[in-house]
Amino acid sequence: MTAPPAACLLHRHLRGQWPAMRRLAAWSAVESLPMLASGLLLARAVDHGFLAGRPLTGLGWLAALAALYAAGAIGTGRVYPWLAATVEPLRDSLVAEVVTAALRRMADRAPDAAGAGVSQVTEQAEAVRALVGTALRNVRQLVSAGAAALVGLALLSPPLALVVFLSVALALAVYAALVGVQVRRYRSVIREAERIGETAAVIVHGVRDVTACAAESRAARTVGKVIDTQAGALRAYARTRLVRLPVLALGVHLPLLALLVLSPYLTAHHGFTAGQIAGAAGYLVTGLQPGITILVDAGGTLLLSLAVVLGRLAEICAAPGTTPSGPPVTAESFGIEADGVTFAYSPHAAPVVEDLSLHVPEGTHLAVVGPSGTGKSTLANLLTGLLEPQRGEITLGKVPLPRLDPAQLRSTVTLIPQESYVFAGTLRDNLAYLRPHATAAELDEAVDAVGLLDTVERLGGYGTGIPPGGGELSQGERQLITLARAYLSPAPVIVLDEATSHLDPAAEARAELALAGRGGTLIVIAHRITSAERAEQVLLLDGLTPVLGSHETLLARSPLYAELVGHWHR
């Protein structure tokens, strides 16, 4: 029988923690010893000590119980380091898989993948860590309290144990009958939480348009509606928690009440001793009741939440990406060709790129220019495989991009967007992100080539830490860091999508010439027309018929290009 996806996901991320879990189980067994022996030793103290007129013997049995509690306390103290050794690596590996899955969904343009991915990483993966840690603590307590009490009761009095077993079994049957309802309602809570992230992500992304259109109230109503829906789902789930009342009544309160009421009859007619009655009551009150309470509370919240959250993450991690038809192919060369490419952002929208054919031989320095809205950034995303055309085909080394080995595509083509992604870490981490083993000499070469040397000296060297968001780095310095990162990259194709927009013309020229001089193909989505003047080939996108040629050729053939050049140099 195949294991559920949630169980498979948890097992996969716990496989490396089996040694820690074995030690956790061993110390948990030590922790359960006092409960296992408590009723037996209490019965001995009562029957063979205090009621037999030998108080010292009774005190001796109680001293033995106290010694076991001391041993159990030692076990409890040794449990927590091994609990942390189990749970923390689980969180780290799970986050890595969830982030990979979220990025894959965004790359495949799954609807609202970004907002849901934030919820899955920040809430659900962290919830798994907390829930697994709490569940392991509660399972230990369940074993040390409930299970140990039942075993001890069976050793103390098999007839009493049989009656209690039947009552507990009935209570668990009632609980099991309602677990399905709890699972469905809690799954609804999780999904509604994701919808909050999805809805909020869309509104936050378009907050400027919301403000410009005075649509704040409408946006608030939209988010408020999904929040109210989740609140309703939470209330429906909370009502299922009432199941704990009949379960506790059947599993603990009814057997305890019957034991106390019938104790005179049991001692008078069935040979039960006062010690056995006291020991059985102790097992019910101090062992079985906490155990069933933990089971109901943990099962109704922790274990149930863990099962639902893991199930949701298992769905996300198992979701297939866009799979090419056939096995991945490796390109042997790096020329880029577009053949009759057409792309629109929706089925009813006008194409942004229409019937475009383009050949970029390996080693070419190409600049793409044109008025705003003519599809320059869209073309950059098409050429790097981040978008797929509705018609036509784009190839790298004669291999269609969807057929390429994804790892080769991402290591072959480096896209530097206008947004400069500088992350928390050292300056060296940022520079060498695409070449982790870069030497100091290679770093120095890249820094000097793109004009980053002054920034490196100002920061204090490659070991300087950069805070989240880039700290006090200017936008120009951030762009220079990403350009040096591209220079260091082993990728033979670099695409700059207005990646020099915050540099002055001289700094832009230096960086572009450095990237062109490193070898390989350089495609520049131009921010200034001077980028076209430096390029070997220029592609003019004018919304009608793209024109390809050298700077001089386009000046002679294209009035629009001549107008752009003349406007820039006025």
XYZ file of C-alpha atoms in Angstrom:
570
model
C 0.000 0.000 0.000
C 1.430 3.403 -1.041
C 2.142 5.834 1.782
C 0.330 9.209 1.687
C 2.305 12.031 -0.008
C 2.499 13.943 3.298
C 4.090 10.963 5.039
C 6.535 10.512 2.151
C 7.519 14.184 2.314
C 8.107 14.035 6.070
C 10.052 10.769 5.797
C 12.248 12.209 3.051
C 13.244 15.172 5.205
C 13.714 13.135 8.389
C 15.904 10.410 6.875
C 19.123 12.080 7.908
C 17.950 12.533 11.495
C 17.435 8.865 12.455
C 20.418 8.774 14.891
C 19.039 11.807 16.730
C 15.555 10.287 16.744
C 16.841 7.008 18.192
C 18.478 8.873 21.059
C 15.291 10.894 21.469
C 13.277 7.664 21.766
C 15.750 6.135 24.242
C 15.656 9.093 26.617
C 11.867 9.285 26.230
C 11.673 5.674 27.432
C 13.692 6.641 30.499
C 11.287 9.544 31.025
C 8.283 7.162 31.022
C 9.618 4.856 33.758
C 8.017 6.743 36.708
C 4.523 6.554 35.205
C 4.910 2.900 34.306
C 5.835 1.956 37.856
C 3.834 4.549 39.828
C 0.624 2.535 40.334
C 2.506 -0.688 41.107
C 4.727 0.968 43.694
C 1.803 2.877 45.206
C -0.161 -0.368 45.572
C 2.864 -2.008 47.263
C 3.259 0.952 49.603
C -0.412 0.805 50.624
C -0.959 -2.975 50.817
C 2.420 -4.168 52.099
C 3.420 -1.031 53.983
C 0.940 1.327 55.549
C -2.122 -0.993 55.795
C 0.097 -3.871 56.972
C 1.400 -1.756 59.867
C 4.899 -1.357 58.334
C 5.201 2.349 57.582
C 8.929 2.153 56.899
C 8.282 -0.409 54.176
C 5.620 1.878 52.697
C 8.016 4.797 52.771
C 10.662 2.632 51.116
C 8.357 1.896 48.175
C 7.554 5.596 47.880
C 11.281 6.394 48.006
C 11.810 3.984 45.116
C 9.102 5.852 43.192
C 10.822 9.171 43.985
C 14.108 7.772 42.647
C 12.360 6.805 39.417
C 10.964 10.323 39.108
C 14.498 11.673 39.506
C 15.672 9.354 36.716
C 12.726 10.491 34.591
C 13.719 14.125 35.149
C 17.221 13.338 33.886
C 15.638 11.727 30.818
C 13.513 14.828 30.229
C 16.578 17.049 30.411
C 18.446 14.917 27.865
C 15.500 14.826 25.450
C 15.529 18.452 24.290
C 18.984 18.618 22.632
C 18.086 15.577 20.534
C 14.689 17.086 19.777
C 16.404 20.192 18.389
C 18.851 18.008 16.422
C 15.841 16.370 14.778
C 13.663 19.381 14.041
C 16.032 22.162 12.924
C 17.633 20.294 9.981
C 14.110 19.251 8.950
C 13.083 22.910 8.657
C 16.168 23.833 6.623
C 15.809 21.039 4.076
C 12.052 21.536 3.776
C 12.449 25.267 3.106
C 14.960 24.472 0.353
C 12.508 22.116 -1.388
C 9.539 24.460 -0.972
C 11.484 27.451 -2.330
C 12.599 25.358 -5.310
C 8.993 24.335 -5.988
C 7.731 27.920 -5.637
C 10.369 29.210 -8.052
C 9.499 26.442 -10.505
C 5.821 27.428 -10.366
C 6.661 31.095 -10.911
C 8.940 30.173 -13.817
C 6.040 28.202 -15.289
C 3.838 31.264 -14.712
C 1.401 29.472 -12.439
C -1.365 31.923 -11.452
C -0.675 33.747 -8.171
C 2.340 31.498 -7.535
C 4.322 34.280 -5.897
C 1.757 35.082 -3.212
C 1.071 31.425 -2.429
C 4.813 30.709 -2.397
C 5.344 33.381 0.252
C 2.700 31.724 2.434
C 4.241 28.298 1.903
C 7.761 29.423 2.821
C 7.069 31.897 5.605
C 4.080 30.198 7.207
C 3.666 26.581 6.198
C 7.309 25.427 6.227
C 7.886 27.159 9.561
C 4.621 25.647 10.830
C 5.956 22.174 9.988
C 9.075 22.818 12.077
C 7.043 24.038 15.049
C 4.400 21.323 14.690
C 6.903 18.471 14.353
C 8.788 19.695 17.420
C 5.600 20.057 19.458
C 4.192 16.789 18.135
C 7.331 14.897 19.130
C 7.131 16.379 22.617
C 3.463 15.432 22.875
C 3.976 11.937 21.482
C 6.620 11.392 24.143
C 4.201 12.601 26.799
C 1.460 10.424 25.348
C 3.718 7.378 25.549
C 5.083 8.244 28.985
C 1.621 9.065 30.355
C -1.172 7.226 28.538
C 0.553 4.136 27.179
C 2.693 3.645 30.271
C -0.427 3.971 32.448
C -2.269 1.296 30.446
C 0.683 -1.088 30.606
C 1.112 -0.466 34.327
C -2.620 -0.999 34.893
C -2.454 -4.324 33.040
C 0.401 -5.419 35.308
C -1.487 -4.234 38.387
C -4.903 -5.749 37.625
C -5.759 -7.415 34.300
C -9.554 -7.331 34.918
C -9.522 -3.581 35.614
C -7.238 -3.032 32.641
C -9.679 -4.901 30.346
C -12.584 -2.671 31.396
C -10.516 0.488 30.946
C -9.231 -0.731 27.565
C -12.805 -1.182 26.317
C -13.802 2.287 27.501
C -10.727 3.871 25.925
C -11.358 1.989 22.670
C -14.908 3.359 22.543
C -13.604 6.889 23.166
C -11.019 6.545 20.399
C -13.674 5.232 17.998
C -15.756 8.360 18.611
C -12.692 10.489 18.019
C -11.722 8.635 14.825
C -15.237 9.082 13.433
C -14.854 12.878 13.575
C -11.210 13.199 12.426
C -12.231 13.353 8.761
C -14.404 16.404 9.407
C -11.543 18.100 11.243
C -9.131 17.368 8.384
C -11.456 18.825 5.759
C -12.168 21.951 7.772
C -8.518 22.571 8.630
C -7.501 22.066 4.994
C -9.982 24.808 4.152
C -8.271 27.069 6.732
C -4.868 26.472 5.088
C -6.153 27.114 1.582
C -7.890 30.330 2.626
C -4.639 31.515 4.233
C -2.899 30.986 0.880
C -5.643 32.983 -0.866
C -4.944 35.894 1.473
C -1.301 35.831 0.326
C -2.321 35.511 -3.330
C -4.816 38.380 -3.177
C -2.535 40.658 -1.168
C 0.420 39.990 -3.489
C -1.575 41.127 -6.524
C -2.736 44.310 -4.780
C 0.691 45.156 -3.337
C 2.275 44.636 -6.754
C -0.171 47.118 -8.271
C -0.389 49.518 -5.332
C 0.656 52.480 -7.480
C -2.219 51.867 -9.894
C -4.605 51.320 -6.986
C -3.657 54.707 -5.549
C -3.732 56.445 -8.924
C -7.259 55.157 -9.593
C -8.492 55.954 -6.055
C -9.344 52.266 -5.652
C -8.123 51.905 -2.058
C -11.604 51.084 -0.747
C -12.168 48.461 -3.400
C -8.756 46.901 -2.704
C -9.515 46.863 1.035
C -12.865 45.166 0.374
C -11.191 42.578 -1.821
C -8.628 41.667 0.845
C -11.234 41.920 3.603
C -13.461 39.442 1.818
C -10.818 36.715 1.736
C -9.869 37.459 5.357
C -13.530 37.080 6.380
C -13.704 33.812 4.469
C -10.717 32.462 6.364
C -12.202 33.642 9.658
C -15.350 31.671 8.844
C -13.240 28.608 8.048
C -11.432 28.997 11.388
C -14.742 29.191 13.278
C -16.018 26.066 11.538
C -12.819 24.249 12.458
C -12.980 25.467 16.072
C -16.437 23.882 16.470
C -14.947 20.461 15.764
C -12.826 20.827 18.908
C -15.913 20.001 20.985
C -15.148 16.336 20.272
C -12.712 16.377 23.204
C -15.616 16.431 25.688
C -17.186 13.007 24.901
C -13.756 11.449 24.322
C -12.503 12.480 27.765
C -15.777 11.451 29.363
C -15.707 7.968 27.835
C -11.952 7.389 28.082
C -11.237 8.687 31.605
C -14.080 10.173 33.601
C -16.494 7.268 33.247
C -13.922 4.546 34.235
C -12.673 6.661 37.152
C -16.192 7.349 38.416
C -17.087 3.670 38.137
C -13.905 2.631 39.958
C -14.563 4.998 42.863
C -18.259 4.139 43.145
C -17.693 0.383 42.924
C -14.536 0.231 45.042
C -16.379 -1.047 48.197
C -18.031 -3.776 46.136
C -14.792 -4.709 44.375
C -12.825 -4.988 47.605
C -15.591 -6.921 49.381
C -16.585 -9.422 46.703
C -13.832 -9.639 44.073
C -10.654 -9.648 46.139
C -9.345 -6.251 45.085
C -7.096 -4.587 47.614
C -7.128 -0.963 48.662
C -3.675 -0.611 47.154
C -4.908 -1.875 43.781
C -7.814 0.570 43.846
C -5.465 3.438 44.781
C -2.935 2.403 42.128
C -5.622 2.092 39.435
C -7.027 5.519 40.358
C -3.509 6.931 40.170
C -3.004 5.483 36.695
C -6.340 6.958 35.547
C -5.821 10.427 37.048
C -2.095 11.035 36.575
C -1.477 8.898 33.498
C -4.473 8.098 31.328
C -6.263 11.445 31.652
C -3.211 13.525 30.598
C -2.488 10.976 27.873
C -5.973 11.148 26.329
C -6.033 14.925 26.738
C -2.748 15.131 24.830
C -4.092 12.756 22.183
C -7.254 14.780 21.659
C -5.521 18.158 21.782
C -2.496 17.075 19.749
C -4.605 15.097 17.300
C -7.142 17.887 16.993
C -4.579 20.629 16.520
C -0.944 19.605 16.214
C -1.071 16.268 14.401
C -4.057 17.327 12.326
C -2.411 20.625 11.412
C 0.825 18.810 10.587
C -0.961 16.313 8.339
C -2.859 19.033 6.468
C 0.118 21.398 6.070
C 2.413 18.574 4.977
C -0.243 17.387 2.560
C -0.459 20.844 1.025
C 3.320 21.175 0.768
C 3.535 17.695 -0.738
C 1.097 18.816 -3.452
C 3.227 21.882 -4.162
C 6.533 20.012 -4.187
C 5.111 17.269 -6.408
C 3.492 19.685 -8.884
C 5.155 19.057 -12.240
C 6.732 21.911 -14.101
C 6.542 22.419 -17.805
C 8.106 19.244 -19.128
C 9.687 19.169 -22.574
C 8.632 16.538 -25.080
C 11.481 14.084 -24.907
C 14.688 13.970 -22.901
C 16.683 17.186 -22.341
C 19.168 18.084 -25.063
C 22.549 19.769 -24.626
C 23.511 22.589 -26.999
C 26.931 22.353 -28.610
C 27.093 26.007 -29.681
C 25.563 29.246 -28.443
C 24.095 31.094 -31.398
C 20.549 32.346 -30.777
C 17.809 32.287 -33.395
C 14.185 33.398 -33.306
C 11.944 32.142 -36.093
C 8.528 33.746 -36.564
C 8.109 34.463 -32.855
C 4.818 35.931 -31.649
C 3.992 36.611 -28.010
C 1.011 38.214 -26.237
C 0.376 38.373 -22.503
C -3.183 37.075 -22.821
C -5.252 35.376 -25.540
C -7.259 38.556 -26.187
C -4.381 41.047 -26.005
C -2.524 42.473 -28.977
C 0.852 40.776 -29.502
C 3.807 42.536 -27.904
C 6.180 40.709 -30.268
C 4.768 39.599 -33.614
C 6.338 37.365 -36.273
C 9.886 38.255 -35.229
C 12.799 36.455 -36.853
C 16.295 37.113 -35.579
C 19.716 35.490 -35.841
C 22.360 36.357 -33.223
C 25.571 34.466 -34.025
C 27.779 33.381 -31.166
C 30.050 36.225 -30.040
C 27.780 39.032 -31.321
C 27.346 42.344 -29.491
C 23.695 43.287 -30.175
C 21.778 46.313 -28.924
C 17.972 46.357 -28.897
C 16.410 49.816 -29.116
C 12.988 51.316 -29.703
C 10.320 53.473 -28.111
C 8.767 52.441 -24.804
C 6.184 49.676 -25.100
C 7.608 48.045 -28.213
C 8.489 44.796 -26.405
C 12.203 45.159 -25.658
C 12.054 43.612 -22.160
C 9.583 41.008 -23.401
C 12.099 40.017 -26.072
C 14.798 39.690 -23.389
C 12.565 37.303 -21.439
C 11.793 35.319 -24.603
C 15.451 34.983 -25.569
C 16.370 33.758 -22.070
C 13.532 31.224 -21.871
C 11.594 32.995 -19.131
C 8.645 33.374 -21.515
C 7.502 30.986 -24.239
C 6.099 32.330 -27.516
C 2.591 31.403 -28.616
C 3.905 30.941 -32.157
C 7.355 30.455 -33.570
C 10.473 29.040 -31.978
C 13.625 30.267 -30.234
C 16.738 28.102 -30.331
C 20.146 28.109 -28.677
C 22.751 26.285 -30.722
C 19.927 24.995 -33.010
C 18.160 23.418 -29.975
C 14.684 24.786 -29.087
C 14.787 26.358 -25.624
C 12.051 24.065 -24.187
C 14.122 21.023 -25.228
C 17.324 22.269 -23.606
C 18.584 20.816 -20.358
C 17.319 23.467 -17.864
C 20.603 23.401 -15.965
C 22.536 24.152 -19.152
C 20.144 26.925 -20.189
C 20.508 28.712 -16.846
C 24.302 28.314 -16.807
C 24.613 29.387 -20.455
C 22.406 32.484 -20.447
C 22.719 35.156 -17.739
C 20.006 37.821 -17.583
C 20.743 41.032 -15.651
C 17.488 42.986 -15.199
C 17.032 46.642 -14.378
C 16.250 45.708 -10.759
C 19.602 45.152 -9.080
C 19.349 42.062 -6.865
C 21.850 42.511 -4.049
C 21.307 40.045 -1.217
C 22.386 39.757 2.405
C 25.917 38.375 2.655
C 29.435 39.549 1.991
C 30.392 41.584 -1.029
C 32.317 38.542 -2.264
C 29.177 36.389 -1.964
C 27.321 38.852 -4.154
C 30.040 39.147 -6.764
C 30.864 35.453 -7.002
C 27.289 34.164 -6.878
C 27.503 32.768 -10.436
C 31.120 31.588 -9.964
C 31.437 30.510 -6.308
C 35.078 29.457 -6.606
C 36.326 32.662 -8.214
C 39.851 33.574 -7.178
C 40.878 36.929 -5.759
C 42.575 37.754 -9.073
C 39.352 37.027 -10.987
C 37.381 39.202 -8.572
C 39.903 42.026 -8.990
C 39.682 41.736 -12.780
C 35.868 41.933 -12.796
C 35.754 44.806 -10.314
C 38.314 46.839 -12.266
C 36.704 46.042 -15.626
C 33.209 47.347 -14.790
C 34.372 50.265 -12.624
C 33.469 48.952 -9.168
C 36.886 49.461 -7.583
C 35.996 52.694 -5.755
C 32.951 51.037 -4.185
C 34.979 48.023 -3.038
C 37.536 50.309 -1.394
C 34.816 52.427 0.201
C 33.139 49.343 1.663
C 36.416 47.948 2.988
C 37.022 44.925 0.786
C 35.312 41.749 -0.356
C 34.652 40.503 3.168
C 32.366 43.431 4.010
C 28.857 42.363 4.920
C 25.917 43.720 2.948
C 22.619 43.900 4.865
C 19.267 42.758 3.420
C 18.134 45.103 0.671
C 21.622 46.464 0.055
C 21.749 48.875 2.977
C 23.281 52.221 2.013
C 24.456 51.146 -1.431
C 23.281 53.520 -4.130
C 21.250 52.203 -7.068
C 24.259 52.723 -9.313
C 26.541 50.756 -6.981
C 24.023 47.937 -6.875
C 23.937 47.816 -10.662
C 27.729 47.743 -10.814
C 27.736 44.777 -8.415
C 25.322 42.861 -10.652
C 27.359 43.784 -13.741
C 30.557 42.522 -12.097
C 28.622 39.364 -11.197
C 27.763 38.962 -14.886
C 31.379 39.588 -15.904
C 32.512 36.800 -13.556
C 29.808 34.453 -14.800
C 31.017 31.599 -17.009
C 27.877 32.043 -19.147
C 28.714 32.590 -22.848
C 25.526 34.647 -23.342
C 24.743 37.761 -21.283
C 21.538 39.770 -21.650
C 21.367 43.234 -20.051
C 17.767 44.442 -19.692
C 18.357 48.173 -19.007
C 20.819 46.985 -16.354
C 22.817 50.256 -16.550
C 19.886 52.657 -16.100
C 21.296 54.149 -12.854
C 24.828 54.701 -14.220
C 26.099 57.851 -15.838
C 26.959 57.574 -19.552
C 30.690 57.107 -18.949
C 30.173 54.356 -16.363
C 27.632 52.674 -18.643
C 30.056 52.707 -21.569
C 32.856 51.243 -19.451
C 30.679 48.413 -18.137
C 29.226 47.516 -21.554
C 32.630 47.513 -23.247
C 34.019 45.337 -20.455
C 31.219 42.793 -20.889
C 31.627 42.848 -24.669
C 35.371 42.368 -24.299
C 35.130 39.316 -22.030
C 34.094 37.167 -25.008
C 30.797 35.501 -25.785
C 27.490 37.052 -26.818
C 26.237 40.321 -25.328
C 22.642 41.479 -25.893
C 21.865 44.928 -24.481
C 18.313 46.190 -24.066
C 19.409 49.783 -24.445
C 18.605 52.485 -21.917
C 20.515 55.082 -23.942
C 20.992 55.241 -27.684
C 24.769 55.323 -27.102
C 24.543 51.580 -26.327
C 23.525 51.078 -29.954
C 26.467 53.160 -31.181
C 28.866 50.779 -29.394
C 27.208 47.565 -30.641
C 28.104 45.546 -33.727
C 24.444 45.027 -34.584
C 21.326 46.979 -33.649
C 17.755 45.659 -33.573
C 15.139 48.408 -33.809
C 11.712 47.476 -32.499
C 9.147 49.967 -33.719
C 5.926 48.035 -33.190
C 5.543 47.281 -36.915
C 8.505 45.763 -38.731
C 11.711 45.158 -36.718
C 14.853 46.353 -38.450
C 18.284 44.774 -37.931
C 21.587 46.276 -39.003
C 24.622 48.233 -37.924
C 24.350 51.688 -36.391
C 25.382 53.332 -39.657
C 22.995 51.186 -41.718
C 20.007 52.021 -39.528
C 20.852 55.741 -39.611
C 20.593 55.575 -43.373
C 17.580 53.228 -43.643
C 15.329 54.044 -40.689
C 13.870 57.513 -40.114
C 12.699 56.399 -36.653
C 16.209 55.330 -35.672
C 17.673 58.563 -37.018
C 15.068 60.471 -35.006
C 15.966 58.551 -31.820
C 19.671 59.238 -32.324
C 19.070 62.888 -33.125
C 16.763 63.326 -30.130
C 19.359 61.789 -27.794
C 22.230 63.976 -29.018
C 20.382 67.295 -28.937
